[in-house]
mmCIF file of C-alpha atoms and ligand atoms in Angstrom:
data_model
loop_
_atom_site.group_PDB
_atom_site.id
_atom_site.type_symbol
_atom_site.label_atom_id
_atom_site.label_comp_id
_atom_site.label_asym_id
_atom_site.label_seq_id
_atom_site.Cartn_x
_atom_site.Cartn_y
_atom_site.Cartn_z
ATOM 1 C CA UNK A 4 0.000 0.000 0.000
ATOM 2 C CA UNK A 5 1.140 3.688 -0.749
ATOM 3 C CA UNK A 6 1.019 5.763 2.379
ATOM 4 C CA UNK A 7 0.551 9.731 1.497
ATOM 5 C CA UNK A 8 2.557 11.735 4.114
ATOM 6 C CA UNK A 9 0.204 14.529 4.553
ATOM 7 C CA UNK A 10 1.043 18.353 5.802
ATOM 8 C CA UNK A 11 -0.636 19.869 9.210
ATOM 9 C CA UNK A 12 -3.198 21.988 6.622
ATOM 10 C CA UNK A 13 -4.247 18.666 4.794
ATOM 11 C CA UNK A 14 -6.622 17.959 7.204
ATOM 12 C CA UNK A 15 -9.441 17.438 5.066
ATOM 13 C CA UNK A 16 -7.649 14.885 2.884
ATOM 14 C CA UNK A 17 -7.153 12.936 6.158
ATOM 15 C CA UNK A 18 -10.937 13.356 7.067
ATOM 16 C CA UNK A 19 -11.602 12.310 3.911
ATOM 17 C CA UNK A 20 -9.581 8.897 3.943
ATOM 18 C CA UNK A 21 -10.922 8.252 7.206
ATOM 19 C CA UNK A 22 -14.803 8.808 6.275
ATOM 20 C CA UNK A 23 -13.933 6.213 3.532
ATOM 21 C CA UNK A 24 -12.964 3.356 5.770
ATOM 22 C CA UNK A 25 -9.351 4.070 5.613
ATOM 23 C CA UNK A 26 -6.187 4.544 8.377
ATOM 24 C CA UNK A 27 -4.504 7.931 9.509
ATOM 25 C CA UNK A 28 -1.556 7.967 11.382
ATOM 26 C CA UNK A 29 -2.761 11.846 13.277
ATOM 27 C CA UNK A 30 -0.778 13.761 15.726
ATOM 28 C CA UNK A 31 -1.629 14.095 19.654
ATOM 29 C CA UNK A 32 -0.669 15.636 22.419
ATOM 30 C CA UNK A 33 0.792 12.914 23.719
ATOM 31 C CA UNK A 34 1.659 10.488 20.797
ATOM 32 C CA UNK A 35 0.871 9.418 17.485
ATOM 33 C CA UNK A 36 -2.492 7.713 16.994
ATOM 34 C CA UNK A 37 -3.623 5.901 14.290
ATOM 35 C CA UNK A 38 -7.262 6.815 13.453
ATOM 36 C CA UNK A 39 -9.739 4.857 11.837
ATOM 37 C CA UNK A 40 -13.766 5.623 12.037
ATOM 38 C CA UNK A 41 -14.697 4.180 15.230
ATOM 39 C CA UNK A 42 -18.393 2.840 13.957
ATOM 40 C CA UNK A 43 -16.673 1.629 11.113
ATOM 41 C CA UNK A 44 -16.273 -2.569 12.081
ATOM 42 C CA UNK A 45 -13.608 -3.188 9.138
ATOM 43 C CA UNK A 46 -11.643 -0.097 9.692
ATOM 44 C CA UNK A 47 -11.444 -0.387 13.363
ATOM 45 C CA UNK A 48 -10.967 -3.805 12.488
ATOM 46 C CA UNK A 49 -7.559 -3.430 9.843
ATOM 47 C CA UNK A 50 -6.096 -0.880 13.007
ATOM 48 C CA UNK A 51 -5.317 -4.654 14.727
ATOM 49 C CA UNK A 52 -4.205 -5.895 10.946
ATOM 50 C CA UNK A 53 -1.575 -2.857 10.797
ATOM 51 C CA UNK A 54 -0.181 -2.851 14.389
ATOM 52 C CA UNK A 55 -0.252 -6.851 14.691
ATOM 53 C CA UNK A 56 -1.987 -5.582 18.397
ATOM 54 C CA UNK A 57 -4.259 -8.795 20.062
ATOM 55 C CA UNK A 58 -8.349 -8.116 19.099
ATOM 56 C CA UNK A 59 -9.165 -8.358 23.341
ATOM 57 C CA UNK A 60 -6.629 -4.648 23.528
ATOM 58 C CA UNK A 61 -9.751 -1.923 23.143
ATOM 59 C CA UNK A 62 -9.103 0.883 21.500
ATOM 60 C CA UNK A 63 -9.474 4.927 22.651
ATOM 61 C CA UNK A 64 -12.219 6.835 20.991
ATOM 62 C CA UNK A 65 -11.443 10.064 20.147
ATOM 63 C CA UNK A 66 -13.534 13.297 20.224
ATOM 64 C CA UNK A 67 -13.915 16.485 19.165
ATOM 65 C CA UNK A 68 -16.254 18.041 21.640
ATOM 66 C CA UNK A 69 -18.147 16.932 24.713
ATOM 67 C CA UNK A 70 -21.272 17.031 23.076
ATOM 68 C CA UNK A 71 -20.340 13.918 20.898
ATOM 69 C CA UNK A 72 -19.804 11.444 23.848
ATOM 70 C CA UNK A 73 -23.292 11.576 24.486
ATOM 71 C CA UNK A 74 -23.554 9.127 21.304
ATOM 72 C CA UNK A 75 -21.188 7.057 22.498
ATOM 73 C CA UNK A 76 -21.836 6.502 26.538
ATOM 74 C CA UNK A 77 -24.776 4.778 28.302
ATOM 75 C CA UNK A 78 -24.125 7.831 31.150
ATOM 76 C CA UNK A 79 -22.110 11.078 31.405
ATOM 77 C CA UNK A 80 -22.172 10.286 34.748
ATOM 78 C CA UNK A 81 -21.740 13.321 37.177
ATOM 79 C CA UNK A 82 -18.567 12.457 38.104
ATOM 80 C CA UNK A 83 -17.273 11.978 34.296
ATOM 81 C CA UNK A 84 -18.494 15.648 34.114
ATOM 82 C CA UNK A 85 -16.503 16.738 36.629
ATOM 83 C CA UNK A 86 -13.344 14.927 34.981
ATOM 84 C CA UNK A 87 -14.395 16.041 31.825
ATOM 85 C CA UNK A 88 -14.450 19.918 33.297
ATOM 86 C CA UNK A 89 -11.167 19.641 35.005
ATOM 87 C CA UNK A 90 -8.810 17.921 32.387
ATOM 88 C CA UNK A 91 -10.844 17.736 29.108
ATOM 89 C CA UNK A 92 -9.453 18.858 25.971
ATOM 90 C CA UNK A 93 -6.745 17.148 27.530
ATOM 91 C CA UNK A 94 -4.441 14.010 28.342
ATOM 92 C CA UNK A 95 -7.152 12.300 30.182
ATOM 93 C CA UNK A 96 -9.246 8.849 28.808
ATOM 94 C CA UNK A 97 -12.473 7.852 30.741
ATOM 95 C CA UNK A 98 -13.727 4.250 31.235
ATOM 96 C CA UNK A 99 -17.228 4.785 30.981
ATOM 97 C CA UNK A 100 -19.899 1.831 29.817
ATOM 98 C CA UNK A 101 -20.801 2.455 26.225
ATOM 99 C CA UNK A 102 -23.428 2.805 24.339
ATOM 100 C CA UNK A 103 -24.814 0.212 21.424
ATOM 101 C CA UNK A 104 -23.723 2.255 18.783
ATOM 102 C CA UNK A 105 -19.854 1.373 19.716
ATOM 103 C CA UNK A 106 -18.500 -2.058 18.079
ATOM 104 C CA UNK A 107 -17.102 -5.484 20.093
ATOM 105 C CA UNK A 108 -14.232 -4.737 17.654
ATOM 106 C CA UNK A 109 -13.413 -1.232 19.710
ATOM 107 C CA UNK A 110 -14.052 -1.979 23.332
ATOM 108 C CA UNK A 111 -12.326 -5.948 23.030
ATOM 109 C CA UNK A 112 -15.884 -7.546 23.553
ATOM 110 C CA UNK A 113 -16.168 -5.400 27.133
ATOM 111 C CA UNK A 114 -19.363 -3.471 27.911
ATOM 112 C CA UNK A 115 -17.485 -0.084 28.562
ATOM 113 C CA UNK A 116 -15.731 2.334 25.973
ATOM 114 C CA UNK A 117 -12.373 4.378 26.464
ATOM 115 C CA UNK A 118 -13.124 8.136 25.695
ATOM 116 C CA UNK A 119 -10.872 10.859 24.965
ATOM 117 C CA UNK A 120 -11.209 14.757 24.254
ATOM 118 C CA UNK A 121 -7.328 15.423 22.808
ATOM 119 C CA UNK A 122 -5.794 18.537 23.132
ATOM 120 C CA UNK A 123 -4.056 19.178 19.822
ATOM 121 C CA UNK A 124 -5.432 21.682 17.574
ATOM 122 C CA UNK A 125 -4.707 18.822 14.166
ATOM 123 C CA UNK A 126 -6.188 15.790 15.964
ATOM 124 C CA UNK A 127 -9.469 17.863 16.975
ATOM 125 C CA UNK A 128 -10.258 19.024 12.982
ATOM 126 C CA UNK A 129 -9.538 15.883 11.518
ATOM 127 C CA UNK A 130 -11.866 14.581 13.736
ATOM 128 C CA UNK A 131 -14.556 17.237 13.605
ATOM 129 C CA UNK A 132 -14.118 17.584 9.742
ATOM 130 C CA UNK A 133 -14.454 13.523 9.464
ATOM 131 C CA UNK A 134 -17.811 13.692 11.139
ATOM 132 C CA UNK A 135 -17.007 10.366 13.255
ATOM 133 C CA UNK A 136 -15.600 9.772 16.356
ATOM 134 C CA UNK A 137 -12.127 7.886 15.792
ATOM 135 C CA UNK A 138 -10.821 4.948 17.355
ATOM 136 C CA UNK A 139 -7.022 5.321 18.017
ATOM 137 C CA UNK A 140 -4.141 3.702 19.760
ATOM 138 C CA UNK A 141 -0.964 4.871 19.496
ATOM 139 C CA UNK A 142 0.698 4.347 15.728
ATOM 140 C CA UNK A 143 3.930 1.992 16.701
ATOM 141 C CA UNK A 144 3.754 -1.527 15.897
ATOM 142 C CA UNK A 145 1.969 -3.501 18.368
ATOM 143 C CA UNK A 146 4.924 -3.869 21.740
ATOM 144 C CA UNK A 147 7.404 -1.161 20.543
ATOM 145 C CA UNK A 148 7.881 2.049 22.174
ATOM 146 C CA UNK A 149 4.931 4.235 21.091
ATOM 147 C CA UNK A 150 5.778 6.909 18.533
ATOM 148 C CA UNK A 151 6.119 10.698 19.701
ATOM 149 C CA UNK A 152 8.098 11.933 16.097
ATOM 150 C CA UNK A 153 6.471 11.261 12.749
ATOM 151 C CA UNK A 154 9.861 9.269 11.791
ATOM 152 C CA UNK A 155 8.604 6.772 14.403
ATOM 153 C CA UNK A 156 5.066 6.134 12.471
ATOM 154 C CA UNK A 157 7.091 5.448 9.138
ATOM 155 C CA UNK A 158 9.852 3.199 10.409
ATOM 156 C CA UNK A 159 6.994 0.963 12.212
ATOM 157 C CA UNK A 160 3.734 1.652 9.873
ATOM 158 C CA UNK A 161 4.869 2.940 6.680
ATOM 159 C CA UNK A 162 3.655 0.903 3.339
ATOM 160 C CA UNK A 163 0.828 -0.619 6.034
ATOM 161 C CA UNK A 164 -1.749 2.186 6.374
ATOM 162 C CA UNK A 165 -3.027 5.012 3.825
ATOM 163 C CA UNK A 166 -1.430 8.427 5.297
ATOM 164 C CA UNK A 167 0.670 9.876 8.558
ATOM 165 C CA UNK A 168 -0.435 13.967 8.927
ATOM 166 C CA UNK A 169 3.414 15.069 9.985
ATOM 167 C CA UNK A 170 3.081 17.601 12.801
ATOM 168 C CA UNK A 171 6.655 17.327 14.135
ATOM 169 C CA UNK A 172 7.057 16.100 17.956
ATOM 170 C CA UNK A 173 4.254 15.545 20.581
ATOM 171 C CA UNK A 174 4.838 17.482 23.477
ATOM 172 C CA UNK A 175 3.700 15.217 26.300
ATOM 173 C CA UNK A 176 5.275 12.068 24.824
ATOM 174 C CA UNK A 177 3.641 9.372 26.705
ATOM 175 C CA UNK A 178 -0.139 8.475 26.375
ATOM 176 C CA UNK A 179 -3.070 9.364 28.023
ATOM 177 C CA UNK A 180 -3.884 9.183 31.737
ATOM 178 C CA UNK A 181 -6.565 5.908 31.510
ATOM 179 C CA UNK A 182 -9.247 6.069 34.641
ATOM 180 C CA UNK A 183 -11.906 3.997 34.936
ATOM 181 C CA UNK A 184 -15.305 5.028 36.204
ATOM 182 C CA UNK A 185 -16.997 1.718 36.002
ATOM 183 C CA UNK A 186 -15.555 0.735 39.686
ATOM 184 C CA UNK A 187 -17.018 1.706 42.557
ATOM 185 C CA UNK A 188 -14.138 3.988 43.566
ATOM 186 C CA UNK A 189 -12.783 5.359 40.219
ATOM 187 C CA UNK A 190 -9.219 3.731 39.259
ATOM 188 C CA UNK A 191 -6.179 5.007 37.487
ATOM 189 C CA UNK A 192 -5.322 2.164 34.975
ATOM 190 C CA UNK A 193 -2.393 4.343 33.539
ATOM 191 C CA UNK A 194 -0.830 6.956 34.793
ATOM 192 C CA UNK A 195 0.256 9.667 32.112
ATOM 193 C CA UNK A 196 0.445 13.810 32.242
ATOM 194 C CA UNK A 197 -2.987 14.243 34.147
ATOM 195 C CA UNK A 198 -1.093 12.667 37.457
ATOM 196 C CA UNK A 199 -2.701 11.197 40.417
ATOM 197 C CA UNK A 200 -2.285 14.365 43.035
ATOM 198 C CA UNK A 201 -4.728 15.980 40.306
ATOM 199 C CA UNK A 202 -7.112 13.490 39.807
ATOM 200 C CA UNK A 203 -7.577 13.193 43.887
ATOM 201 C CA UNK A 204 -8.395 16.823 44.058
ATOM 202 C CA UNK A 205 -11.050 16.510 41.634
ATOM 203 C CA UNK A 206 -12.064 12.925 42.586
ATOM 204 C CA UNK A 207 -11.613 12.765 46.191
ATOM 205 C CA UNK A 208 -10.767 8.958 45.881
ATOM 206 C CA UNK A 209 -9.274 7.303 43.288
ATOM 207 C CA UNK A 210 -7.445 3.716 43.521
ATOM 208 C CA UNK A 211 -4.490 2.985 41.949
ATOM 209 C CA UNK A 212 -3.767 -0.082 40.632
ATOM 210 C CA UNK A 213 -0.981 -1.861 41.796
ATOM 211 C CA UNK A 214 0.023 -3.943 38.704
ATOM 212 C CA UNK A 215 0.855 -0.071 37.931
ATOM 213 C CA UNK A 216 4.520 -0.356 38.800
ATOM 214 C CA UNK A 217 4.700 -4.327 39.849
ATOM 215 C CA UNK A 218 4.379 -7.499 37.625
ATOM 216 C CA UNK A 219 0.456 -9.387 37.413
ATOM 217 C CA UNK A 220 0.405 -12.111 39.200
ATOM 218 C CA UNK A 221 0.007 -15.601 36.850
ATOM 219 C CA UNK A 222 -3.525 -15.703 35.977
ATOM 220 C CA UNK A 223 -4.237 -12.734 36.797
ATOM 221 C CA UNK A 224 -6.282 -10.239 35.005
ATOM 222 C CA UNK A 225 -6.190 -7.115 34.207
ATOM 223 C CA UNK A 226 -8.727 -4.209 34.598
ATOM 224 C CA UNK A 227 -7.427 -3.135 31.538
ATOM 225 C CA UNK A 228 -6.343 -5.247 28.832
ATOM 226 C CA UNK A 229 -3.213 -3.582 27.474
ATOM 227 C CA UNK A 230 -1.210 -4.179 30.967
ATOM 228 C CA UNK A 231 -1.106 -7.600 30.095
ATOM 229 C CA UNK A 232 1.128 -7.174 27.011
ATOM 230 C CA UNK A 233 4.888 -6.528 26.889
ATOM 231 C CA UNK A 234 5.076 -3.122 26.000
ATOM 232 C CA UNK A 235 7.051 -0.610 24.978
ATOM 233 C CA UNK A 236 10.119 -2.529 24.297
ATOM 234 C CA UNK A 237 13.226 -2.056 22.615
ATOM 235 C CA UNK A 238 14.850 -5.203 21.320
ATOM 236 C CA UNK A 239 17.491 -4.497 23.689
ATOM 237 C CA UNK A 240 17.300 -6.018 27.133
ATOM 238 C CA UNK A 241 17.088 -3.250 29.752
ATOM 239 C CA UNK A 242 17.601 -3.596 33.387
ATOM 240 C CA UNK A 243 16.395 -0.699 35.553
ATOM 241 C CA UNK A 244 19.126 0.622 38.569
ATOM 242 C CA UNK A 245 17.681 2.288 41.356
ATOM 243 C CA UNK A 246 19.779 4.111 43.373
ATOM 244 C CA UNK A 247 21.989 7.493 43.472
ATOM 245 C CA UNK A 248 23.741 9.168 40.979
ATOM 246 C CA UNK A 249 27.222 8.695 41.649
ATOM 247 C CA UNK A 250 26.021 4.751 42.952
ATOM 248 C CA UNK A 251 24.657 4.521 39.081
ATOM 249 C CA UNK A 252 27.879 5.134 37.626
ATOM 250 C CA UNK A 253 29.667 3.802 39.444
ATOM 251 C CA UNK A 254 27.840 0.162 39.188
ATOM 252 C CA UNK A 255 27.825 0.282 35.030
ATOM 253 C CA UNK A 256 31.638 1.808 35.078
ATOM 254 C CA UNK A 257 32.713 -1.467 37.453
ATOM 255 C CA UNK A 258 31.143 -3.609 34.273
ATOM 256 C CA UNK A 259 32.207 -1.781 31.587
ATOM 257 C CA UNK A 260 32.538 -3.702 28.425
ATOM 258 C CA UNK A 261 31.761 -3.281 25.073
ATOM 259 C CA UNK A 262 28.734 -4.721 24.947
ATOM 260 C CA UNK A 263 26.894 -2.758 27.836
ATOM 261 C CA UNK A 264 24.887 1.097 27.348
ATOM 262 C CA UNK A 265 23.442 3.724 29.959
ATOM 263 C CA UNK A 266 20.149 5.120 29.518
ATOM 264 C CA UNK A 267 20.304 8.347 31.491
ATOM 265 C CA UNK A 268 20.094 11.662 32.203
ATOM 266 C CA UNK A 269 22.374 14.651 30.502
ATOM 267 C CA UNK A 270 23.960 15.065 33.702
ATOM 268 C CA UNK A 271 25.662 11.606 33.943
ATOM 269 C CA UNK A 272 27.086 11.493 30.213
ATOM 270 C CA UNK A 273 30.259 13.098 30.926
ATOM 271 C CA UNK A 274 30.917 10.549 33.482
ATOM 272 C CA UNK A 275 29.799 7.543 32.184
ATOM 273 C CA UNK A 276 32.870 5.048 30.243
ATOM 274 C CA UNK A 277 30.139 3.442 28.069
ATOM 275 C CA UNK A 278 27.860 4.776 24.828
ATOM 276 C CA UNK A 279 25.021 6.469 26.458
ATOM 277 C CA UNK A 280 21.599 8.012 25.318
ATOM 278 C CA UNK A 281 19.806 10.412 28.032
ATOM 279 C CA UNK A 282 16.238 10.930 28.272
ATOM 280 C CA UNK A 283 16.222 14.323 29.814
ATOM 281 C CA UNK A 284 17.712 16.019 32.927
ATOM 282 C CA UNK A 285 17.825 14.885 36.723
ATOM 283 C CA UNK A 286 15.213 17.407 37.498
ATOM 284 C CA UNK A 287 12.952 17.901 34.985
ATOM 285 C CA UNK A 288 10.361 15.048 34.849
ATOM 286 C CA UNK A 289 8.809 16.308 31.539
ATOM 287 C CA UNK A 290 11.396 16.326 29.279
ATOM 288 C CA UNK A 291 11.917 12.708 31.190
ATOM 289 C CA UNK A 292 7.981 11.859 29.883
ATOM 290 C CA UNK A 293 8.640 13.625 26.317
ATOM 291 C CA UNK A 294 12.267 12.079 25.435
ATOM 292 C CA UNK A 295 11.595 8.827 26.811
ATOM 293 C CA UNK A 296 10.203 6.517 23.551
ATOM 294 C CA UNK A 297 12.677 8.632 21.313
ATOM 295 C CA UNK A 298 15.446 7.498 23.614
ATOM 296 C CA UNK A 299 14.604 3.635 23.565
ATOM 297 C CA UNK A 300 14.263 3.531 19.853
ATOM 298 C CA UNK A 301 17.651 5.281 19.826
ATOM 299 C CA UNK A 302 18.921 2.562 22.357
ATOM 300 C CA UNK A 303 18.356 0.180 19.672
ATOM 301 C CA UNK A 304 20.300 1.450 17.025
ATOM 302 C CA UNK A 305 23.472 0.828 19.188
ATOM 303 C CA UNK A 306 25.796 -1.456 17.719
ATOM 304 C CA UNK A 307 26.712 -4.574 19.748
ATOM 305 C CA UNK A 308 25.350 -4.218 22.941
ATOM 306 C CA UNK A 309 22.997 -6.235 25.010
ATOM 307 C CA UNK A 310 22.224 -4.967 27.862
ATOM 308 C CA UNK A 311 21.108 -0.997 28.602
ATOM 309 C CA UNK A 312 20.933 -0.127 32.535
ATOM 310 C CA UNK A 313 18.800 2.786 32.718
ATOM 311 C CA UNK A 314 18.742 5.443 35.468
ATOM 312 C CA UNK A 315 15.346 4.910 37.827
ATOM 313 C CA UNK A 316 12.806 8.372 37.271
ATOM 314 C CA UNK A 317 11.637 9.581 40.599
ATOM 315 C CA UNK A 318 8.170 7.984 41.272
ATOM 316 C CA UNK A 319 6.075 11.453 41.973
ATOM 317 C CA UNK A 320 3.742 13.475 39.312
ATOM 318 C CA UNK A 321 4.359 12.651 35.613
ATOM 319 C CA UNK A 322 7.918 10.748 37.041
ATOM 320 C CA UNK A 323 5.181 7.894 38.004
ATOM 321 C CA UNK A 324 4.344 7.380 34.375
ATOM 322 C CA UNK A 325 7.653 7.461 32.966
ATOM 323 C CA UNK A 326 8.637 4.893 35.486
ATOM 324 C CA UNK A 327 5.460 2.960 34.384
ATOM 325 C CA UNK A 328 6.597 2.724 31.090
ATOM 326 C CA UNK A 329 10.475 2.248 31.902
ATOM 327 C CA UNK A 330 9.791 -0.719 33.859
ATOM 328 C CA UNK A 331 7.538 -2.532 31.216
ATOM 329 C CA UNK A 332 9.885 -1.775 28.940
ATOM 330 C CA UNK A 333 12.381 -3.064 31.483
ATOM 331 C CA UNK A 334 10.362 -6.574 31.764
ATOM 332 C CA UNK A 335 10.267 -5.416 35.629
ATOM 333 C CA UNK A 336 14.190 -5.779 35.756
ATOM 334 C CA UNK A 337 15.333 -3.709 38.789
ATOM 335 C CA UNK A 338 18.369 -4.018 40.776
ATOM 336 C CA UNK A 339 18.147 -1.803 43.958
ATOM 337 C CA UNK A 340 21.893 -0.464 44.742
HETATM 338 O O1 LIG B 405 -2.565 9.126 24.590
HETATM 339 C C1 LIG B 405 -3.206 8.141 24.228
HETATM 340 O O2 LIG B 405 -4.044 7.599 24.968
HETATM 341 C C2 LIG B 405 -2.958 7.617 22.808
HETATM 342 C C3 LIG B 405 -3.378 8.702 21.808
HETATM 343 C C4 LIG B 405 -3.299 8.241 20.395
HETATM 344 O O3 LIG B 405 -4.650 9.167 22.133
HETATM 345 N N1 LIG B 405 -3.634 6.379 22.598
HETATM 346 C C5 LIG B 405 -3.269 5.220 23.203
HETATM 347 O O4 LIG B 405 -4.015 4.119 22.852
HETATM 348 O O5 LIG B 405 -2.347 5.152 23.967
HETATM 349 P P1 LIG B 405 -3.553 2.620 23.163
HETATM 350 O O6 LIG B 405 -4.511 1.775 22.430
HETATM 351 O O7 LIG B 405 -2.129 2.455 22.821
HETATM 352 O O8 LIG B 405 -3.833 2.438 24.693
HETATM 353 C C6 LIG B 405 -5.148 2.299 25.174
HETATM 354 C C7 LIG B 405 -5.130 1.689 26.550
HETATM 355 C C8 LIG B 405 -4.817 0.211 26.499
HETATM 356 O O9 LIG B 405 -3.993 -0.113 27.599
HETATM 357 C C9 LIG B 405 -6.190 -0.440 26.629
HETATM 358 O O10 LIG B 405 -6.109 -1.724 27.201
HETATM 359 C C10 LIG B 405 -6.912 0.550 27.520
HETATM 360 O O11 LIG B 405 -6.445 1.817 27.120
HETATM 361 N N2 LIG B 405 -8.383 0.496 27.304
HETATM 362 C C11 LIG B 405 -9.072 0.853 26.193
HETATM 363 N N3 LIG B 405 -10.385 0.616 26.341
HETATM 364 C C12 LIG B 405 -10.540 0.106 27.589
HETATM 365 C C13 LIG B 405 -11.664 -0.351 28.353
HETATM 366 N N4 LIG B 405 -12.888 -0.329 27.853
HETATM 367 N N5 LIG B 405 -11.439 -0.822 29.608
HETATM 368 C C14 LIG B 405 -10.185 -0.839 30.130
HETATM 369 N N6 LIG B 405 -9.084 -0.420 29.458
HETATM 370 C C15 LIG B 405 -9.247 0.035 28.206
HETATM 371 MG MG1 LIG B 406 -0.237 1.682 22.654
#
């Protein structure tokens, strides 16, 4: 297949592909998505063909406006309004149960929908101008890091869907916040930019769930279906060391060979007697969340090496979802210095 790499203004040519049953890789806020029309079975359906992803993940449906979730909910419940008011357009996704017009293929046979309200100005008209709400996960091939640069869409999707709208980087870099209101106390399912400090103000209570940060038990499962996947994942193996700076270098300088990286922060380059690739600075835990995906796909394109130790992210505000992600992509490989 020929994939068109469209321009920020060509939104209408991506509406139009999309209205006609077809896939757009479209810019969020936080990554990539690829779009299809969400009440459209065998569009939603060739979004599993493209990524390879499992038919029980559900998809995200994207809006445009809060008026159009009525369609796709059994209940704006008050306390989805509230959300909604608070962090909507935004980096949020509600777990709400969903309506009849919204496909098995979409919510992975379960009786509730993911909704979202994105931010970015591109994502918002291509879905208003398509008339449909759209069903997107992020555009990366099903288990590798999700894509925040449009060079990430064509090295993973290119030849496989009909067009990727290039709008340069995504400025949050990791996906959505997922909450579900279908439990009796809501429950973060993954944490992203809206963090859990905010959603407690708003929410009062909110549980968090612990396969968040630790392995699922066997036979366990999920609330929410993507947790049981390996995700995120370089081919690399990467171990995760928690502990302080200088103890950090000092542990990968002891082993030093040729075949060993460091996936850190700026501050520990200079220092460091192996090939290194930060993801941000010490301090600053959103350049941490934004550089993070770019950083394992550039892990990969090391030569030689097999094994990456990576720096732990401090556990508090976004740093809980980059550590979310890190340790997935980590296989839950932590030493503790
Ligand atoms: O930021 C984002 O959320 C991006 C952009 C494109 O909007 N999308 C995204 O989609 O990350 P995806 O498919 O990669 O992740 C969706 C997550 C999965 O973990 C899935 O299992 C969960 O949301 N999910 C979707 N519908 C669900 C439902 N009805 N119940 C529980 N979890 C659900
Ligand atoms: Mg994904």
């Amino acid at each position: 297949m020929k994939t068109q790499i469209l321009l920020p203004e060509d939104t209408k040519v991506a509406a139009d592909i999309l209205k006609s049953g077809g896939l757009v890789a479209i810019p969020t806020e936080t990554v990539y998505g690829l779009a299809a029309n969400a009440l459209d079975k065998k569009a939603v359906e060739s979004i599993f063909k493209a990524k390879g992803r499992p038919c029980d993940n559900p998809l995200i449906v994207h809006i445009s406006q809060i008026d159009e979730i009525y369609n796709i909910v059994k209940e704006f419940s008050p306390i989805a309004k509230k959300l909604a008011a608070a962090f909507w357009p935004g980096p949020l996704t509600m777990i709400l149960k969903k309506s009849d017009i919204i496909p098995q293929e979409v919510s992975g046979g379960l009786d509730s929908v993911a909704v979202r309200l994105p931010q970015h100005p591109i994502a918002r008209r291509i879905i208003k101008e398509s008339g449909c709400p759209l069903a997107a996960p992020s555009a990366n091939l099903s288990g590798s890091p999700s894509p925040t640069k449009v060079e990430h869409v064509i090295s993973d999707l290119y030849g496989k869907i009909d067009a990727i709208v290039d709008a340069g980087t995504c400025g949050v870099g990791l996906e959505s916040t997922v909450v579900s209101l279908c439990t009796d106390v809501p429950r973060l399912l993954r944490p992203g930019a809206v963090t859990p400090e905010q959603l407690r103000e708003v929410l009062g209570k909110l549980d968090v769930d612990v396969s968040l940060v630790n392995p699922l038990k066997k036979n366990e499962k999920p609330l929410s279906p993507g947790m049981k996947y390996k995700h995120y994942a370089p081919k690399v193996r990467v171990v995760i060391i928690k502990g302080k700076k200088e103890q950090y270098i000092n542990y990968i300088n002891k082993i030093a060979d040729k075949h060993v990286a460091a996936l850190c922060y700026d501050e520990d380059i200079d220092y460091l007697h192996v090939p290194s690739v930060s993801y941000g600075k010490e301090d600053d835990l959103n350049l941490q969340a934004e550089m993070l995906f770019d950083s394992l796909r550039k892990v990969d394109k090391l030569k030689d090496i097999d094994v990456v130790y990576a720096r732990c992210p401090r556990m508090d505000g976004i740093g809980l979802a980059v550590y979310n992600r890190l340790i997935r992509a980590a296989g839950f490989n932590v030493v503790e210095l």
